[in-house]
Coordinates of C-alpha atoms in Angstrom, one line a residue:
Chain A
M1424 CA 36.6 -1.9 5.1
R1425 CA 34.1 -4.0 6.9
T1426 CA 34.9 -6.9 9.2
L1427 CA 32.4 -9.3 10.7
V1428 CA 32.6 -12.8 12.1
A1429 CA 29.9 -14.9 10.6
G1430 CA 27.1 -15.8 12.9
V1431 CA 27.8 -13.2 15.6
V1432 CA 25.2 -10.5 16.3
V1433 CA 27.2 -7.4 16.9
G1434 CA 25.6 -4.3 18.5
L1435 CA 28.1 -1.6 18.4
L1436 CA 25.7 1.3 17.8
S1437 CA 25.7 4.2 20.4
T1438 CA 22.1 3.4 21.1
A1439 CA 20.9 0.2 22.6
A1440 CA 21.8 -2.8 20.5
T1441 CA 18.3 -3.6 19.5
G1442 CA 17.8 -0.8 16.8
I1443 CA 17.5 -0.8 13.1
G1444 CA 21.1 -1.7 12.4
A1445 CA 21.6 -4.3 14.9
G1446 CA 23.1 -7.5 13.3
A1447 CA 25.7 -5.8 11.2
A1448 CA 29.0 -4.2 12.2
A1449 CA 29.5 -0.6 12.9
A1450 CA 30.2 1.2 9.7
A1451 CA 33.6 2.6 8.9
A1452 CA 33.8 6.2 8.0
D1453 CA 34.2 5.5 4.4
D1454 CA 31.1 3.4 4.1
P1455 CA 28.3 5.7 3.3
F1456 CA 25.6 3.1 3.2
G1457 CA 26.6 1.8 6.6
R1458 CA 26.6 5.4 8.0
A1459 CA 23.1 5.9 6.6
R1460 CA 22.0 2.7 8.2
E1461 CA 23.3 3.7 11.5
A1462 CA 21.8 7.2 11.1
A1463 CA 18.3 5.7 10.5
A1464 CA 18.6 3.9 13.8
R1465 CA 20.0 6.9 15.8
V1466 CA 18.0 9.9 14.4
S1467 CA 14.3 10.5 15.2
F1468 CA 12.4 11.9 12.3
T1469 CA 9.1 12.0 10.3
G1470 CA 8.7 12.6 6.7
T1471 CA 7.4 11.8 3.3
V1472 CA 9.2 9.6 0.9
E1473 CA 8.6 9.4 -2.8
V1474 CA 9.4 6.3 -4.9
R1475 CA 9.7 6.7 -8.6
W1476 CA 10.5 3.9 -10.9
L1477 CA 10.6 3.0 -14.6
D1478 CA 8.6 0.0 -15.8
R1479 CA 9.6 -0.3 -19.4
D1480 CA 8.5 3.0 -20.7
T1481 CA 6.2 4.2 -18.0
E1482 CA 7.3 6.1 -15.0
H1483 CA 5.5 5.3 -11.8
R1484 CA 5.4 7.4 -8.7
E1485 CA 4.2 6.7 -5.2
Q1486 CA 4.5 8.4 -1.9
L1487 CA 4.7 7.1 1.7
T1488 CA 5.0 8.6 5.1
V1489 CA 7.8 7.6 7.4
R1490 CA 8.1 7.8 11.2
S1491 CA 11.2 6.7 13.0
A1492 CA 12.2 6.9 16.6
E1493 CA 14.0 4.8 19.2
G1494 CA 15.0 2.2 16.6
S1495 CA 11.5 1.6 15.4
L1496 CA 10.5 2.7 11.9
L1497 CA 7.1 2.7 10.2
L1498 CA 6.6 3.3 6.5
R1499 CA 3.0 3.8 5.4
G1500 CA 2.0 3.6 1.8
A1501 CA -0.8 1.5 0.5
N1502 CA 1.0 -1.3 2.3
Q1503 CA 2.7 -0.8 5.6
V1504 CA 6.2 -1.9 6.5
M1505 CA 7.8 -1.7 9.8
V1506 CA 11.2 -2.2 11.4
S1507 CA 10.6 -3.0 15.0
S1508 CA 12.9 -2.1 17.8
T1509 CA 13.9 -5.7 18.1
A1510 CA 15.4 -5.4 14.6
A1511 CA 12.5 -7.4 13.1
R1512 CA 11.0 -6.5 9.8
L1513 CA 7.2 -6.8 9.4
V1514 CA 4.9 -6.2 6.6
Q1515 CA 1.1 -5.7 7.0
H1516 CA -1.4 -7.5 4.9
D1517 CA -5.2 -7.6 5.0
D1518 CA -5.0 -10.3 7.7
G1519 CA -2.5 -8.5 9.9
W1520 CA 1.2 -8.1 10.5
H1521 CA 3.6 -10.8 9.2
L1522 CA 7.1 -11.3 10.4
L1523 CA 9.4 -11.4 7.4
W1524 CA 12.8 -11.1 9.1
P1525 CA 13.0 -12.1 12.8
P1526 CA 15.3 -10.5 15.2
A1527 CA 18.9 -11.9 15.3
L1528 CA 18.6 -13.8 12.0
D1529 CA 22.0 -13.7 10.6
R1530 CA 23.5 -12.7 7.3
V1531 CA 27.2 -12.8 6.6
D1532 CA 28.8 -9.6 5.5
G1533 CA 28.9 -9.1 1.8
P1534 CA 32.1 -8.6 -0.2
D1535 CA 34.0 -5.3 -0.1
P1536 CA 32.2 -3.0 -2.5
D1537 CA 35.6 -1.5 -3.5
L1538 CA 36.3 -4.7 -5.4
K1539 CA 33.6 -3.9 -7.8
Y1540 CA 32.8 -0.3 -7.5
Q1541 CA 34.5 3.1 -7.2
T1542 CA 32.8 5.4 -4.8
T1543 CA 33.5 9.2 -4.5
E1544 CA 32.1 11.6 -2.1
Q1545 CA 31.8 15.4 -2.2
D1546 CA 29.5 18.2 -1.2
G1547 CA 26.1 17.9 -2.8
P1548 CA 23.1 20.1 -3.5
T1549 CA 20.1 20.7 -1.2
V1550 CA 17.6 17.7 -1.0
A1551 CA 14.4 18.0 1.1
G1552 CA 15.7 21.3 2.3
R1553 CA 19.0 20.0 3.7
A1554 CA 22.5 20.2 2.7
T1555 CA 23.9 16.9 1.4
T1556 CA 27.0 14.9 0.7
V1557 CA 26.7 13.2 -2.7
V1558 CA 28.2 9.7 -3.1
D1559 CA 28.8 8.6 -6.7
V1560 CA 29.0 4.8 -7.2
R1561 CA 30.6 3.8 -10.5
Q1562 CA 31.2 0.4 -12.0
Q1563 CA 34.2 0.6 -14.5
S1564 CA 33.7 4.4 -14.7
V1565 CA 29.9 4.0 -15.6
L1566 CA 27.8 5.8 -13.0
R1567 CA 25.3 3.3 -11.5
E1568 CA 24.0 4.9 -8.4
R1569 CA 24.0 8.3 -6.7
V1570 CA 23.3 8.7 -3.1
F1571 CA 22.6 11.9 -1.1
L1572 CA 23.4 11.8 2.6
D1573 CA 22.3 14.5 4.9
R1574 CA 25.5 16.4 5.7
E1575 CA 24.6 16.9 9.3
T1576 CA 23.2 13.4 10.3
D1577 CA 24.2 11.1 7.5
L1578 CA 20.6 10.1 6.9
L1579 CA 20.2 8.9 3.4
L1580 CA 18.0 11.5 1.7
Q1581 CA 17.8 10.3 -1.8
R1582 CA 19.0 7.4 -3.9
R1583 CA 19.1 7.4 -7.7
Q1584 CA 19.8 4.5 -10.0
Y1585 CA 20.9 4.7 -13.6
D1586 CA 21.1 2.1 -16.4
E1587 CA 24.1 1.6 -18.6
A1588 CA 23.1 4.4 -20.8
G1589 CA 22.9 6.9 -18.0
A1590 CA 19.1 7.1 -17.9
T1591 CA 17.6 7.3 -14.4
T1592 CA 15.7 4.2 -13.7
R1593 CA 14.8 4.6 -10.0
V1594 CA 14.6 7.4 -7.4
V1595 CA 13.7 6.9 -3.8
G1596 CA 14.0 9.8 -1.4
F1597 CA 12.5 12.2 1.0
T1598 CA 10.4 15.1 -0.3
E1599 CA 9.8 16.3 3.2
L1600 CA 11.9 15.5 6.3
V1601 CA 11.4 16.7 9.9
I1602 CA 14.2 15.7 12.3
D1603 CA 12.8 16.0 15.8
P1604 CA 14.2 14.2 18.8
T1605 CA 10.8 14.3 20.5
T1606 CA 9.2 12.2 17.7
A1607 CA 7.1 9.5 19.3
P1608 CA 8.0 6.0 18.2
P1609 CA 5.5 4.2 16.1
P1610 CA 3.1 1.7 18.0
A1611 CA 4.4 -1.7 18.4
P1612 CA 2.8 -4.3 16.0
P1613 CA 0.9 -7.1 17.6
K1614 CA 2.7 -10.4 17.9
T1615 CA 2.3 -12.8 14.9
S1616 CA 2.4 -16.5 15.1
D1617 CA 3.9 -16.7 11.6
P1618 CA 6.7 -19.4 11.2
A1619 CA 9.8 -17.3 11.0
P1620 CA 12.4 -17.8 8.3
Q1621 CA 15.2 -20.0 9.4
V1622 CA 18.9 -20.0 8.5
V1623 CA 20.0 -23.1 6.6
A1624 CA 23.6 -24.1 6.7
P1625 CA 25.2 -24.2 3.2
A1626 CA 26.4 -27.7 3.8
R1627 CA 22.9 -29.0 3.9
L1628 CA 22.2 -27.9 0.3
S1629 CA 23.8 -29.1 -2.9
P1630 CA 26.2 -26.5 -4.1
A1631 CA 24.4 -26.4 -7.4
L1632 CA 21.3 -25.1 -5.6
A1633 CA 23.2 -22.4 -3.7
P1634 CA 26.5 -21.5 -5.3
A1635 CA 28.8 -19.5 -3.1
R1636 CA 29.4 -17.0 -5.9
L1637 CA 27.5 -15.6 -8.9
A1638 CA 28.8 -13.7 -11.8
D1639 CA 29.6 -9.9 -11.5
G1640 CA 30.8 -10.1 -7.9
Y1641 CA 27.8 -11.5 -6.1
A1642 CA 28.7 -13.6 -3.0
R1643 CA 26.3 -15.6 -1.0
V1644 CA 25.5 -14.1 2.4
G1645 CA 22.7 -16.3 3.7
I1646 CA 20.4 -19.1 2.9
Y1647 CA 16.9 -19.1 4.5
K1648 CA 14.0 -21.4 4.5
R1649 CA 10.7 -19.7 4.3
E1650 CA 7.4 -21.3 3.9
G1651 CA 7.6 -23.7 1.0
M1652 CA 10.7 -22.2 -0.5
V1653 CA 14.4 -21.5 -0.1
Q1654 CA 15.9 -18.1 -0.4
V1655 CA 19.5 -17.7 -1.2
L1656 CA 20.7 -14.2 -0.6
Y1657 CA 23.6 -12.6 -2.4
S1658 CA 25.4 -9.3 -2.1
D1659 CA 28.0 -7.5 -4.2
G1660 CA 28.7 -5.0 -1.3
I1661 CA 26.2 -2.5 -2.6
Y1662 CA 23.2 -4.4 -4.0
D1663 CA 21.4 -7.4 -2.7
L1664 CA 20.0 -10.2 -4.8
S1665 CA 17.7 -13.0 -3.7
V1666 CA 17.2 -16.3 -5.5
F1667 CA 14.0 -18.0 -4.5
E1668 CA 13.7 -21.6 -5.4
R1669 CA 10.5 -23.6 -5.4
E1670 CA 9.8 -27.1 -6.6
G1671 CA 7.1 -27.5 -9.1
L1672 CA 5.9 -26.1 -12.3
L1673 CA 4.8 -22.5 -12.7
D1674 CA 1.1 -21.7 -12.6
R1675 CA 1.1 -19.5 -15.7
Q1676 CA -2.5 -18.5 -15.3
Q1677 CA -1.4 -16.5 -12.3
L1678 CA 1.3 -14.6 -14.1
G1679 CA -0.7 -11.7 -15.5
E1680 CA 0.5 -9.7 -18.5
A1681 CA 2.9 -7.2 -17.1
G1682 CA 6.0 -9.2 -17.6
A1683 CA 8.4 -8.8 -20.4
P1684 CA 9.7 -12.1 -21.9
V1685 CA 13.4 -12.7 -21.3
A1686 CA 15.7 -15.7 -22.0
V1687 CA 17.5 -17.2 -19.1
G1688 CA 19.7 -19.9 -20.6
K1689 CA 17.5 -22.3 -22.5
A1690 CA 14.4 -21.4 -20.4
S1691 CA 12.2 -18.6 -21.4
G1692 CA 11.2 -16.4 -18.4
W1693 CA 9.7 -13.1 -17.6
R1694 CA 11.0 -10.0 -16.0
Y1695 CA 9.1 -7.4 -14.0
A1696 CA 10.0 -4.0 -12.5
W1697 CA 8.9 -3.3 -9.0
P1698 CA 9.4 0.0 -7.2
G1699 CA 12.6 -1.3 -5.7
G1700 CA 14.2 -3.1 -8.5
Q1701 CA 13.9 -6.1 -10.8
V1702 CA 12.3 -9.5 -10.8
V1703 CA 13.2 -12.3 -13.1
L1704 CA 11.1 -15.4 -13.1
W1705 CA 11.7 -18.8 -15.0
E1706 CA 11.5 -22.5 -14.6
A1707 CA 14.1 -25.1 -15.2
G1708 CA 14.6 -28.7 -14.2
G1709 CA 11.3 -28.9 -12.3
T1710 CA 12.1 -25.8 -10.2
V1711 CA 10.7 -22.3 -10.3
F1712 CA 13.4 -19.7 -10.0
T1713 CA 12.6 -16.1 -9.0
V1714 CA 15.3 -13.6 -8.7
V1715 CA 14.5 -10.3 -6.9
S1716 CA 17.1 -7.6 -6.6
D1717 CA 17.6 -3.9 -6.2
A1718 CA 20.5 -4.1 -8.6
P1719 CA 20.2 -2.6 -12.2
L1720 CA 18.7 -5.0 -14.7
D1721 CA 21.8 -5.8 -16.6
Q1722 CA 23.5 -7.1 -13.4
V1723 CA 20.4 -9.1 -12.5
L1724 CA 20.3 -10.8 -15.8
T1725 CA 24.0 -11.6 -15.7
A1726 CA 23.6 -13.2 -12.3
A1727 CA 20.4 -15.1 -13.1
R1728 CA 22.0 -16.6 -16.1
D1729 CA 24.9 -17.8 -14.0
L1730 CA 22.8 -19.9 -11.8
P1731 CA 23.3 -23.7 -12.6
V1732 CA 20.3 -25.4 -14.0
P1733 CA 19.2 -28.4 -11.8
A1734 CA 19.7 -31.7 -13.6
A1735 CA 16.3 -32.5 -14.9
R1736 CA 15.2 -36.0 -13.8
A1737 CA 14.0 -38.3 -16.5
P1738 CA 10.2 -38.2 -16.4
S1739 CA 8.4 -41.5 -15.5
L1740 CA 6.1 -43.1 -17.8
L1741 CA 3.2 -41.8 -15.7
E1742 CA 4.5 -38.4 -15.8
R1743 CA 4.9 -38.4 -19.6
L1744 CA 1.3 -39.6 -20.0
R1745 CA 0.1 -37.0 -17.6
S1746 CA 1.9 -34.2 -19.5
V1747 CA 0.3 -35.4 -22.7
A1748 CA -3.1 -35.5 -21.1
R1749 CA -2.6 -32.0 -19.7
T1750 CA -1.9 -30.6 -23.2
L1751 CA -5.0 -32.2 -24.6
I1752 CA -7.2 -31.2 -21.7
Q1753 CA -6.2 -27.6 -21.5
P1754 CA -8.0 -26.3 -24.7
L1755 CA -11.2 -27.8 -23.4
E1756 CA -10.9 -25.9 -20.1
E1757 CA -10.6 -22.4 -21.7
Chain B
M454 CA -18.9 14.0 -18.6
P455 CA -22.1 15.7 -19.9
D456 CA -25.0 15.2 -17.5
G457 CA -27.2 14.2 -20.4
T458 CA -25.7 10.7 -20.8
V459 CA -26.0 7.7 -18.6
P460 CA -22.5 6.7 -17.5
S461 CA -21.3 3.2 -17.5
W462 CA -20.5 1.5 -14.3
E463 CA -16.7 1.6 -15.0
E464 CA -17.0 5.3 -15.7
V465 CA -18.6 5.9 -12.4
A466 CA -15.8 4.1 -10.6
R467 CA -13.1 5.8 -12.5
D468 CA -14.4 9.5 -12.6
H469 CA -16.2 9.5 -9.2
G470 CA -14.2 7.0 -7.2
R471 CA -12.6 9.6 -5.0
F472 CA -15.9 11.3 -4.3
L473 CA -17.5 7.9 -3.5
Y474 CA -14.8 7.0 -1.2
T475 CA -14.8 10.3 0.6
V476 CA -18.4 10.1 1.4
A477 CA -18.1 6.4 2.5
F478 CA -15.2 7.2 4.7
R479 CA -16.7 10.2 6.3
L480 CA -19.8 8.1 7.0
T481 CA -18.2 5.0 8.3
G482 CA -15.1 6.5 9.8
N483 CA -12.6 3.8 8.9
D484 CA -11.0 2.3 5.8
D485 CA -12.3 -1.2 6.1
D486 CA -15.9 -0.2 6.4
A487 CA -15.6 2.3 3.7
Q488 CA -14.2 -0.2 1.3
D489 CA -17.0 -2.6 2.1
L490 CA -19.5 0.2 1.7
V491 CA -18.1 1.4 -1.6
Q492 CA -18.2 -2.1 -3.1
E493 CA -21.8 -2.6 -2.1
V494 CA -22.6 0.8 -3.5
L495 CA -21.0 0.0 -6.8
L496 CA -23.1 -3.2 -7.0
R497 CA -26.3 -1.2 -6.4
V498 CA -25.1 1.5 -9.0
R499 CA -24.6 -1.2 -11.5
K500 CA -28.2 -2.3 -11.1
G501 CA -29.5 1.2 -10.7
L502 CA -27.9 2.5 -13.9
E503 CA -30.7 1.0 -15.9
T504 CA -33.3 3.2 -14.4
Y505 CA -31.0 6.2 -13.7
R506 CA -32.4 9.4 -15.3
P507 CA -29.5 11.8 -16.1
G508 CA -29.3 14.6 -13.6
S509 CA -27.0 15.2 -10.6
L510 CA -24.9 12.1 -10.7
E511 CA -23.1 12.9 -7.5
G512 CA -26.4 13.6 -5.8
W513 CA -27.6 10.2 -6.9
L514 CA -24.5 8.5 -5.8
S515 CA -24.5 10.1 -2.5
R516 CA -28.1 9.0 -2.0
I517 CA -27.2 5.5 -2.8
T518 CA -24.2 5.7 -0.5
T519 CA -26.0 7.1 2.5
N520 CA -28.9 4.6 2.1
T521 CA -26.6 1.6 1.9
F522 CA -24.7 2.9 4.9
L523 CA -27.9 3.3 6.9
D524 CA -29.2 -0.1 5.8
E525 CA -26.0 -1.7 7.0
V526 CA -26.2 0.2 10.3
R527 CA -29.6 -1.1 10.9
R528 CA -28.6 -4.6 10.0
R529 CA -25.8 -4.7 12.4
R530 CA -26.4 -5.0 16.1
R531 CA -23.2 -3.6 17.2
R532 CA -20.9 -1.3 15.2
P533 CA -17.2 -1.7 15.7
T534 CA -16.2 1.4 17.7
D535 CA -12.4 1.1 17.8
P536 CA -10.0 0.4 14.9
L537 CA -8.7 -3.2 15.0
P538 CA -5.3 -3.5 16.8
E539 CA -3.7 -4.4 13.6
N540 CA -4.5 -0.9 12.3
P541 CA -2.7 1.6 14.4
D542 CA -4.0 5.1 14.2
R543 CA -2.7 7.0 11.2
A544 CA 0.7 8.2 12.4
L545 CA 0.5 11.3 10.3
P546 CA -2.4 13.3 9.0
P547 CA -3.9 12.0 5.7
S548 CA -3.3 15.2 3.9
M549 CA -0.7 18.0 4.7
A550 CA -3.0 20.6 3.1
A551 CA -5.7 19.9 5.6
D552 CA -3.8 21.5 8.4
E553 CA -3.7 24.7 6.5
A554 CA -7.4 24.7 5.9
L555 CA -8.2 24.2 9.5
A556 CA -6.6 27.2 11.1
G557 CA -9.2 26.9 13.8
G558 CA -7.3 24.1 15.3
A559 CA -9.2 20.9 14.6
L560 CA -7.3 18.1 12.9
P561 CA -9.2 16.2 10.3
D562 CA -8.7 13.0 12.3
D563 CA -10.2 14.6 15.4
V564 CA -13.2 15.8 13.3
Q565 CA -13.6 12.4 11.8
S566 CA -13.6 10.8 15.2
A567 CA -16.2 13.3 16.5
L568 CA -18.3 12.5 13.5
R569 CA -18.2 8.8 14.3
A570 CA -19.5 9.7 17.8
L571 CA -22.7 10.9 16.2
P572 CA -25.7 8.7 15.8
A573 CA -25.8 7.3 12.3
D574 CA -28.9 9.2 11.3
Y575 CA -27.4 12.5 12.4
R576 CA -24.1 11.7 10.9
A577 CA -25.8 11.0 7.6
A578 CA -27.5 14.3 7.6
V579 CA -24.4 16.3 8.5
V580 CA -22.3 14.4 5.7
L581 CA -24.8 15.0 3.1
C582 CA -24.9 18.6 3.9
D583 CA -21.4 19.5 4.7
V584 CA -19.4 16.9 2.8
V585 CA -21.5 16.5 -0.2
G586 CA -23.2 19.9 -0.1
L587 CA -26.7 18.9 -0.9
P588 CA -29.6 21.2 -0.2
Y589 CA -32.0 20.2 2.6
Q590 CA -34.8 19.1 0.2
E591 CA -32.4 16.7 -1.5
I592 CA -31.2 15.3 1.8
A593 CA -34.9 14.8 2.8
D594 CA -35.5 13.0 -0.5
A595 CA -32.5 10.9 0.0
L596 CA -33.2 9.9 3.6
D597 CA -37.0 9.8 3.0
V598 CA -37.8 12.1 5.9
P599 CA -39.4 15.5 6.2
V600 CA -37.3 18.6 5.7
G601 CA -37.9 19.6 9.2
T602 CA -36.3 16.4 10.5
V603 CA -33.3 17.1 8.2
R604 CA -32.9 20.5 9.7
S605 CA -33.1 19.3 13.2
R606 CA -30.7 16.5 12.7
I607 CA -28.1 18.7 11.1
H608 CA -28.5 21.3 13.8
R609 CA -28.2 18.9 16.7
G610 CA -25.4 16.9 15.0
R611 CA -23.4 20.0 14.7
A612 CA -24.0 21.0 18.2
M613 CA -22.9 17.5 19.3
L614 CA -19.8 17.8 17.2
R615 CA -18.9 21.1 18.8
Q616 CA -19.3 19.6 22.3
V617 CA -17.2 16.5 21.6
L618 CA -14.4 18.7 20.2
A619 CA -14.6 21.4 22.9
Chain C
M1177 CA -38.2 26.7 24.3
T1178 CA -38.9 29.6 26.5
A1179 CA -40.2 32.9 25.2
T1180 CA -37.6 35.7 25.2
P1181 CA -38.2 39.0 26.8
T1182 CA -38.9 40.4 23.3
G1183 CA -41.6 37.8 22.8
G1184 CA -39.9 35.7 20.0
E1185 CA -39.1 32.0 20.3
H1186 CA -35.4 30.9 20.1
P1187 CA -34.8 29.8 16.6
G1188 CA -33.1 26.5 17.4
D1189 CA -32.7 24.4 14.2
D1190 CA -33.3 27.6 12.1
L1191 CA -29.8 28.7 13.1
S1192 CA -28.3 26.0 11.0
A1193 CA -30.7 26.6 8.3
L1194 CA -29.7 30.2 8.2
L1195 CA -26.0 29.2 7.9
D1196 CA -27.0 26.8 5.1
G1197 CA -29.0 29.4 3.2
E1198 CA -32.2 27.5 3.6
L1199 CA -34.4 30.3 4.9
S1200 CA -36.5 32.6 3.0
S1201 CA -35.5 36.3 3.3
A1202 CA -38.3 36.9 5.7
E1203 CA -37.4 34.0 8.0
E1204 CA -33.8 35.1 7.8
A1205 CA -34.6 38.6 8.9
A1206 CA -36.6 37.4 11.9
V1207 CA -33.8 35.2 13.0
Q1208 CA -31.2 38.0 12.7
A1209 CA -33.5 40.2 14.6
H1210 CA -33.7 37.7 17.5
L1211 CA -29.9 37.2 17.5
V1212 CA -29.3 40.8 18.1
G1213 CA -31.0 40.6 21.5
C1214 CA -30.1 37.0 22.6
L1215 CA -26.7 36.1 23.8
A1216 CA -27.5 32.4 24.3
C1217 CA -28.5 32.0 20.7
R1218 CA -25.5 33.9 19.6
H1219 CA -23.3 31.4 21.4
E1220 CA -25.3 28.6 19.9
M1221 CA -24.9 30.1 16.4
E1222 CA -21.2 30.3 16.9
A1223 CA -20.9 26.8 18.1
V1224 CA -22.8 25.2 15.1
S1225 CA -21.0 27.6 12.8
V1226 CA -17.7 26.3 13.9
A1227 CA -18.7 22.7 13.7
R1228 CA -20.1 23.3 10.2
Q1229 CA -16.7 24.8 9.1
W1230 CA -14.7 21.9 10.5
V1231 CA -16.7 19.4 8.5
R1232 CA -16.8 21.5 5.4
A1233 CA -12.9 21.8 5.6
L1234 CA -12.4 18.1 5.7
P1235 CA -10.2 17.0 2.8
P1236 CA -11.3 14.4 0.2
V1237 CA -10.1 10.9 1.0
D1238 CA -8.4 8.7 -1.5
A1239 CA -9.4 5.1 -1.8
P1240 CA -6.6 2.7 -0.9
F1241 CA -4.6 1.8 -3.9
G1242 CA -6.1 -0.7 -6.3
L1243 CA -9.6 -0.8 -4.8
Y1244 CA -11.3 0.2 -8.0
E1245 CA -8.9 -1.6 -10.2
R1246 CA -9.6 -4.8 -8.4
M1247 CA -13.3 -4.3 -9.1
L1248 CA -12.9 -3.3 -12.6
V1249 CA -10.8 -6.3 -13.6
P1250 CA -13.2 -9.0 -14.7
Y1251 CA -13.0 -12.1 -12.7
R1252 CA -12.2 -15.1 -14.9
P1253 CA -13.2 -18.2 -12.9
R1254 CA -11.3 -21.3 -13.8
R1255 CA -13.8 -23.8 -15.2
R1256 CA -13.3 -27.2 -13.8
R1257 CA -15.8 -29.2 -15.8
L1258 CA -14.8 -30.9 -19.0
A1259 CA -17.1 -30.4 -21.9
M1260 CA -17.4 -34.2 -22.3
A1261 CA -20.1 -33.9 -24.9
M1262 CA -17.5 -32.3 -27.4
V1263 CA -14.6 -34.7 -26.6
G1264 CA -13.0 -36.6 -29.4
A1265 CA -11.8 -40.2 -28.8
A1266 CA -8.2 -39.4 -28.1
A1267 CA -9.2 -36.6 -25.7
A1268 CA -11.5 -39.0 -23.9
V1269 CA -8.7 -41.5 -23.3
A1270 CA -6.5 -38.7 -22.0
A1271 CA -9.3 -37.5 -19.7
V1272 CA -9.5 -41.0 -18.2
L1273 CA -5.8 -41.1 -17.7
V1274 CA -5.9 -37.7 -15.9
S1275 CA -8.7 -39.0 -13.6
V1276 CA -6.9 -42.2 -12.8
A1277 CA -3.4 -40.9 -12.2
P1278 CA -2.6 -39.5 -8.9
A1279 CA -3.1 -35.7 -8.7
P1280 CA -0.1 -33.8 -10.1
Q1281 CA 1.8 -31.5 -7.8
A1282 CA 0.0 -28.3 -7.3
P1283 CA 1.3 -25.7 -9.6
V1284 CA 3.6 -23.0 -8.1
D1285 CA 1.9 -19.7 -7.8
P1286 CA 4.3 -17.0 -8.9
S1287 CA 3.3 -14.8 -5.8
V1288 CA 5.8 -12.2 -7.0
A1289 CA 4.5 -9.8 -4.4
T1290 CA 5.3 -12.1 -1.6
L1291 CA 8.9 -12.7 -2.8
I1292 CA 9.4 -9.0 -3.2
E1293 CA 8.5 -8.5 0.4
A1294 CA 10.8 -11.2 1.5
H1295 CA 13.7 -9.8 -0.4
A1296 CA 13.1 -6.2 0.6
T1297 CA 13.1 -7.1 4.3
S1298 CA 16.2 -9.2 3.9
A1299 CA 18.0 -6.5 2.0
S1300 CA 17.2 -3.7 4.4
V1301 CA 19.1 -5.3 7.1
D1302 CA 22.4 -4.4 5.7
G1303 CA 21.5 -1.2 4.0
D1304 CA 19.6 2.0 4.5
P1305 CA 16.1 0.8 5.8
V1306 CA 14.0 3.6 4.4
T1307 CA 15.2 3.3 0.8
N1308 CA 15.2 -0.5 0.9
L1309 CA 11.8 -0.8 2.6
A1310 CA 9.9 2.0 1.0
P1311 CA 9.4 0.1 -2.2
A1312 CA 7.7 -2.6 -0.3
G1313 CA 5.2 -0.1 0.9
V1314 CA 4.0 0.2 -2.6
P1315 CA 1.7 -2.6 -3.6
V1316 CA 2.9 -4.7 -6.5
S1317 CA 0.6 -5.1 -9.4
I1318 CA 1.6 -7.6 -12.0
H1319 CA -1.8 -8.0 -13.6
R1320 CA -2.7 -5.5 -16.2

């Protein structure tokens, strides 16, 4: 069982307290994900990771290379993502590296996963040439996730997710792994001048905008202000779920055609699959909501539908005129 | 695709995209310039398809790519020699299979760096010969120089590569 | 190039031409004959042969994800001019209203990819970094 005092950065790892796992408590023996997190900070390795995901009926597959040493980790696919030895997370775009999670940005511990899931551990098969321990994660006896940890180091070798019918919807894992203590750490990224996300105290937001709990066991673990938006982060102990809120009306022209329509309360929205999970997007009460999560789709929809709808303001006369004008003008602009 | 038909611009990008990018990357030595080069080449291809007579498509594409590359070299006063700090060197080799092919011990990244050290004209000749596989006469036509010049550039280019990677 | 003791000139560039099969059989025979008696040229031959193999062994290079897809998707520019010539009376009034009223709030760009990255980096803090961040290493494409 995890314990953590909110707002305290704890570094209980055997390596220097600036590694990949800094910011969370040391994992208990029966917390496989925590053990995996610590292993990723402790073990030096290189390898190839494959991501496979189902987007409606199409299976997609992508590969990345990984290098990790001395608490720094670099993933290279078509995008590059890095965990720096200061526990920051950066992503590289065309215009350089961007800091998306600065060092020492806090999140409160999530709820005990045992409240929602039953996990079992036993000896597993060989994955990436290594003997594993397999951890099954069940929700009410339905298998939702299966995780393969390296028996020797506790590194997470593969993770598989299943929908309610038992079909595999996502696989992320190593196809090749070389554990080598002499691995050179990745080069440090250059400094960025990005404004870093900031913690927002819950008291400063109306509870309607960031409820402390969402359906299906999701508890709020942090609120962050990023450029132009608020991110409310939830966790159920295994999965994380972010709710992004931005004022305004959605620019539908930018949506593209890959989304599947989905109802969220009275609003009609869209859902997308991305390699790491699900996205659900809709607008209500003058706010654009986007939920991003690695949880299975059924959970994401349940949580999304549990968000309170902001009370819509009565539109002013000018706004009503404007919306009429917009409807008339649009066909001319096609 | 039968060589008797004129392909569409989209078909060229779709079916020969990897070939185009390989040539562009070997000529320029980095992804940023290679992407720019490929985009420029596809624009020229688009226009050139009207007068393209079916034949060796890849020969034609490599000719356009090389000439576009050399035009750009001449236009620029200073070529960037080092990757931008935002692009760290590839941490791992681009292709695992490449290491098996080069039992002689030269990694693809090293060979590519050595290629970049060659003067552009020499590099173009070596790439057209050893990456694309064109015969000397076609290289001469592509670069608009006599065959003897092609031969000399290839030979001296290779000698330089060997010295750089000694 | 100096004359060799046997009287022939060092082949120089022809060495590469030999490797590339660009010499006639007569020329090839002459070069081979020279090589038998000339250590310096044998070394040179070896050197260029090795360099030739290195370049020939270079693997193909894949374009970064989406390079061609981006070029193949037609660009649909948003037309900002109103076709006033075809406007009916009601629409003309509405157009006046739009131009007179203060500019409406800029529409919110879905920017799904940005939000995905923000989430993935947040989620990886408490979980396994590789499996949480690897999906962010794959570009998101929501336009088809």
